[in-house]
mmCIF file of C-alpha atoms in Angstrom:
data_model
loop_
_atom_site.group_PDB
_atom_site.id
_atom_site.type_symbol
_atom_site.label_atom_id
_atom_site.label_comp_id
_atom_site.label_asym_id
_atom_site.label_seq_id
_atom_site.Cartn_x
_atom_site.Cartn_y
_atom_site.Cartn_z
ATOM 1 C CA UNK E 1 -21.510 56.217 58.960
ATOM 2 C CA UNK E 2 -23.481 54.018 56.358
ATOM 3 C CA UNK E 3 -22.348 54.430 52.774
ATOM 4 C CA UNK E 4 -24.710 53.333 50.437
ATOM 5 C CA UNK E 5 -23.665 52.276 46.794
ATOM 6 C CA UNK E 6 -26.215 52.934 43.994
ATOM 7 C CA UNK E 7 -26.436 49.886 41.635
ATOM 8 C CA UNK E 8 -28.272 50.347 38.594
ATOM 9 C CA UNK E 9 -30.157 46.784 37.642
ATOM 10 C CA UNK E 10 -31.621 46.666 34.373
ATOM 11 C CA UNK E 11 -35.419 45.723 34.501
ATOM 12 C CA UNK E 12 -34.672 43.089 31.437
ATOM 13 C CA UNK E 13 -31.734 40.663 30.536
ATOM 14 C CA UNK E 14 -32.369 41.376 27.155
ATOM 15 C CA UNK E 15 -29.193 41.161 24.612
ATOM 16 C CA UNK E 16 -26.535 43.085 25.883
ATOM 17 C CA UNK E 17 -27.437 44.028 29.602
ATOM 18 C CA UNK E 18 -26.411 40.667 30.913
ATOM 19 C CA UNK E 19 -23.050 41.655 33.219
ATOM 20 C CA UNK E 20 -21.694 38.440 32.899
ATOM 21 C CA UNK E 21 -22.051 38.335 29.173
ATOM 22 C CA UNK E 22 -18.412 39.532 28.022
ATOM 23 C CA UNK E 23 -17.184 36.621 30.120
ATOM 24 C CA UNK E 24 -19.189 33.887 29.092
ATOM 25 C CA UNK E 25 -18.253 35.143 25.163
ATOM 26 C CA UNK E 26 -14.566 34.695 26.193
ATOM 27 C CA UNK E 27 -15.231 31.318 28.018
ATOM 28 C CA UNK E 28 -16.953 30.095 25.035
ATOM 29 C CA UNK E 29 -14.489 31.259 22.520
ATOM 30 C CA UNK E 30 -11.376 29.708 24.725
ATOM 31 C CA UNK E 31 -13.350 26.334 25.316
ATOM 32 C CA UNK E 32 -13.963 26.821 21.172
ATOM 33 C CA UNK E 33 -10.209 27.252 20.700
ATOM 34 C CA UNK E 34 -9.400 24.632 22.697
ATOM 35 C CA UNK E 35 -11.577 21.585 21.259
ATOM 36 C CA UNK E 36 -10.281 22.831 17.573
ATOM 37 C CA UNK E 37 -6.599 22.255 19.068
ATOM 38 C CA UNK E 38 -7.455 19.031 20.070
ATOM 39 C CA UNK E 39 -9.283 17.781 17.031
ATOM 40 C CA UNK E 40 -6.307 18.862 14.761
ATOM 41 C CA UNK E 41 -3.747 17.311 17.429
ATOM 42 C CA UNK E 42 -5.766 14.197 16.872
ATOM 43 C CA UNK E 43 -6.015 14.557 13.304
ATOM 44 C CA UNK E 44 -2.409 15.014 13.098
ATOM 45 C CA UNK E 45 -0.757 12.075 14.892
ATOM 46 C CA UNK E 46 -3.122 9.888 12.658
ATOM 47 C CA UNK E 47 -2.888 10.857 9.099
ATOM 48 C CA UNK E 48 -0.981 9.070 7.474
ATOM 49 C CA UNK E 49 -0.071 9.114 3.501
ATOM 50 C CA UNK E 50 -2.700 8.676 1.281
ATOM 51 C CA UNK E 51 -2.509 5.882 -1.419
ATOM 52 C CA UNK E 52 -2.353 6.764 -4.839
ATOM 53 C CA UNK E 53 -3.431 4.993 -8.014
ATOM 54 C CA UNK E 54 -2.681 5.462 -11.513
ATOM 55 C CA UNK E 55 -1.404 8.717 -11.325
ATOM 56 C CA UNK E 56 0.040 9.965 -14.863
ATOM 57 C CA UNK E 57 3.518 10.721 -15.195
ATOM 58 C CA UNK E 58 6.047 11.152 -17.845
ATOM 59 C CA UNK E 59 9.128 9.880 -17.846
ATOM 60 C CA UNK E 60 12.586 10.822 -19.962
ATOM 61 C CA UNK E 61 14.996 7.671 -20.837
ATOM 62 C CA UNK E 62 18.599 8.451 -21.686
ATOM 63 C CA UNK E 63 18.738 8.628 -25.028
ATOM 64 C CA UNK E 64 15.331 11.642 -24.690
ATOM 65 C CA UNK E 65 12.275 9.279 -25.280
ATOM 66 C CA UNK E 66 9.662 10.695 -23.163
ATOM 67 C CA UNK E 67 7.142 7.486 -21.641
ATOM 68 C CA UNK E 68 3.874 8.366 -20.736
ATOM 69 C CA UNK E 69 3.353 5.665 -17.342
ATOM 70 C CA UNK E 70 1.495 5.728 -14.008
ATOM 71 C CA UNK E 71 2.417 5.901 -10.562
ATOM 72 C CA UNK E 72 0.683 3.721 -8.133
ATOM 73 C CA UNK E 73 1.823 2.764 -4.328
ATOM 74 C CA UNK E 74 1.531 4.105 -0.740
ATOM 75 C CA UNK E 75 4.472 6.135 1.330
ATOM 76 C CA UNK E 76 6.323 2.243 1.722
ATOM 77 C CA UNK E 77 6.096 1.152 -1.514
ATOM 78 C CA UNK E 78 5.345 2.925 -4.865
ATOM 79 C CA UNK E 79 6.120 1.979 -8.663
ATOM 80 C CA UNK E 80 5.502 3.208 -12.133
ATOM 81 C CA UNK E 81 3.822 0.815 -14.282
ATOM 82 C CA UNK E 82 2.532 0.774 -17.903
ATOM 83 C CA UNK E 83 -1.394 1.543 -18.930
ATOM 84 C CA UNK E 84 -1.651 -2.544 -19.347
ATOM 85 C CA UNK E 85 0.420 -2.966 -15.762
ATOM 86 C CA UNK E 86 3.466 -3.919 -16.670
ATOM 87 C CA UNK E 87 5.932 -2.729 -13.452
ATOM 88 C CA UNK E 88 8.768 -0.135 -14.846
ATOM 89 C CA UNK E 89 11.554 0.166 -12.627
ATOM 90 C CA UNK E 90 14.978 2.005 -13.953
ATOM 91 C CA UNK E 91 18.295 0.341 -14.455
ATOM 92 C CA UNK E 92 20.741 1.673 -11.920
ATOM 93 C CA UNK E 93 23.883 0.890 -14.629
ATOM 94 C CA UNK E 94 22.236 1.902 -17.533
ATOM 95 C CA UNK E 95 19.580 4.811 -16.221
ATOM 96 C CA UNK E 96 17.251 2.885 -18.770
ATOM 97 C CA UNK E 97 13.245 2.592 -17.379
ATOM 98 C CA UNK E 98 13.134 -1.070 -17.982
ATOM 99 C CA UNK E 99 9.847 -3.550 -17.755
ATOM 100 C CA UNK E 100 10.987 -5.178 -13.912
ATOM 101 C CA UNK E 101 10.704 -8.927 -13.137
ATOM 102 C CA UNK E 102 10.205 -10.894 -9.691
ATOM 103 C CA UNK E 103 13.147 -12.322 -8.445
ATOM 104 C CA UNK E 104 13.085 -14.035 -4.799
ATOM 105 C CA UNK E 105 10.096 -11.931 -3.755
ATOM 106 C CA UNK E 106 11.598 -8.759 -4.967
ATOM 107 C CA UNK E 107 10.956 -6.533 -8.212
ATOM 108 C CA UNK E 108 14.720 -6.137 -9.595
ATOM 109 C CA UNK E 109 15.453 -4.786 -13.446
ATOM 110 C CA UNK E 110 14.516 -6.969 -16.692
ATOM 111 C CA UNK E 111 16.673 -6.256 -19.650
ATOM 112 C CA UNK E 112 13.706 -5.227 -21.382
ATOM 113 C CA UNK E 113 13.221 -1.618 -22.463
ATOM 114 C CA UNK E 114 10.459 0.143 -21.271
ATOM 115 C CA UNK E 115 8.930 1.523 -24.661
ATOM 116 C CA UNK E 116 10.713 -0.688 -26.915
ATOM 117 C CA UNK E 117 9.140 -3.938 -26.388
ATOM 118 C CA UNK E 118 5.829 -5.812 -26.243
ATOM 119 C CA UNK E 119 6.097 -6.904 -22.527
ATOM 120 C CA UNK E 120 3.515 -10.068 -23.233
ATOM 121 C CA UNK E 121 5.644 -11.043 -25.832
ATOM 122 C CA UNK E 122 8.477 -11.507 -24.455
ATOM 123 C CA UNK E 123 6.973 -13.651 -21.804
ATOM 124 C CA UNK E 124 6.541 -10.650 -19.397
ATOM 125 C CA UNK E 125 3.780 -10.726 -16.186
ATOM 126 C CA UNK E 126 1.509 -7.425 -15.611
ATOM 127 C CA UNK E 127 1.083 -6.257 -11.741
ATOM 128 C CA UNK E 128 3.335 -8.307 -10.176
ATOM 129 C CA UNK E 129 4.478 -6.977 -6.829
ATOM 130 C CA UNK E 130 7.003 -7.605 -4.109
ATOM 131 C CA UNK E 131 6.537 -10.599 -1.487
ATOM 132 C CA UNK E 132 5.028 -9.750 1.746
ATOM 133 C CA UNK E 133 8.263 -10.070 3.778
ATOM 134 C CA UNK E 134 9.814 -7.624 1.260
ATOM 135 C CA UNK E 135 7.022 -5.094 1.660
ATOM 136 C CA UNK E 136 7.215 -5.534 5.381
ATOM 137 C CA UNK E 137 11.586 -5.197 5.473
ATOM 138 C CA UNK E 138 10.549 -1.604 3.616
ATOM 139 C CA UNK E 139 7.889 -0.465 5.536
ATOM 140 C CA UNK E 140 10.043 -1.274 9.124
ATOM 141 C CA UNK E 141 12.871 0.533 6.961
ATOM 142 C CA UNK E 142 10.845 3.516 6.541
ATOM 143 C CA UNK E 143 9.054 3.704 9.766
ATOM 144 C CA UNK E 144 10.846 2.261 12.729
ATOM 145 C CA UNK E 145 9.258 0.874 15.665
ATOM 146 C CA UNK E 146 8.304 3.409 18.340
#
């Protein structure tokens, strides 16, 4: 006994008659899906802080005077500085935002006021910043080796 089966063929592949078209959508969406994973995998594992410059902040000193400075630095090292770039760093025994000095490659505390003094004339220098060894001790600090 022969059995035969009655398949209808459309007489165009025009939009929608294609048989194979629902899977080629879903292979095309999961191969889609798939690349967009990867890209923001990739994107991921790379990205890293952003620097910032001059970014305004405000801040209070002990006895309520408010300091209008910036913020400048990357995710190892950032510091607050004046509009003329004079370093601020804060006291740690008096909580006082003072104008910061280099000492042996570092930036440690002045006893100079943030606010209250002329930092050029006082004999005061604008941007300075730590050594490199310093900057490197924070960085491996921050982000050990793999």
């Amino acid at each position: 006994m022969l059995i035969h089966a009655h398949f209808r063929v459309p007489a165009t592949f025009g939009p929608g008659s294609h048989p194979l078209k629902p899977m080629v959508r879903l292979l095309l969406g999961t191969l889609l899906s798939l690349v967009t994973f990867v890209i923001a995998l990739a994107l991921a594992l790379s990205v890293s802080a952003a620097p910032l410059e001059d970014v305004p902040q405000t801040i209070v000193q002990p006895d309520g005077e408010e300091l209008h400075v910036f913020a400048t630095g990357d995710e190892f090292y950032h510091w607050l500085h004046d509009q003329n770039g004079y370093v601020i760093v804060q006291n740690a025994e008096t909580g006082f935002f003072v104008y910061a000095i280099e000492k042996a490659g570092d930036i440690v505390p002045s006893q100079y006021v943030a606010g209250k003094v002329d930092p050029g004339q006082v004999g005061l220098k604008p941007n300075i910043r730590p050594s490199p060894e310093v900057y490197q001790q924070r960085r491996s600090a921050l982000r050990p080796a793999a």
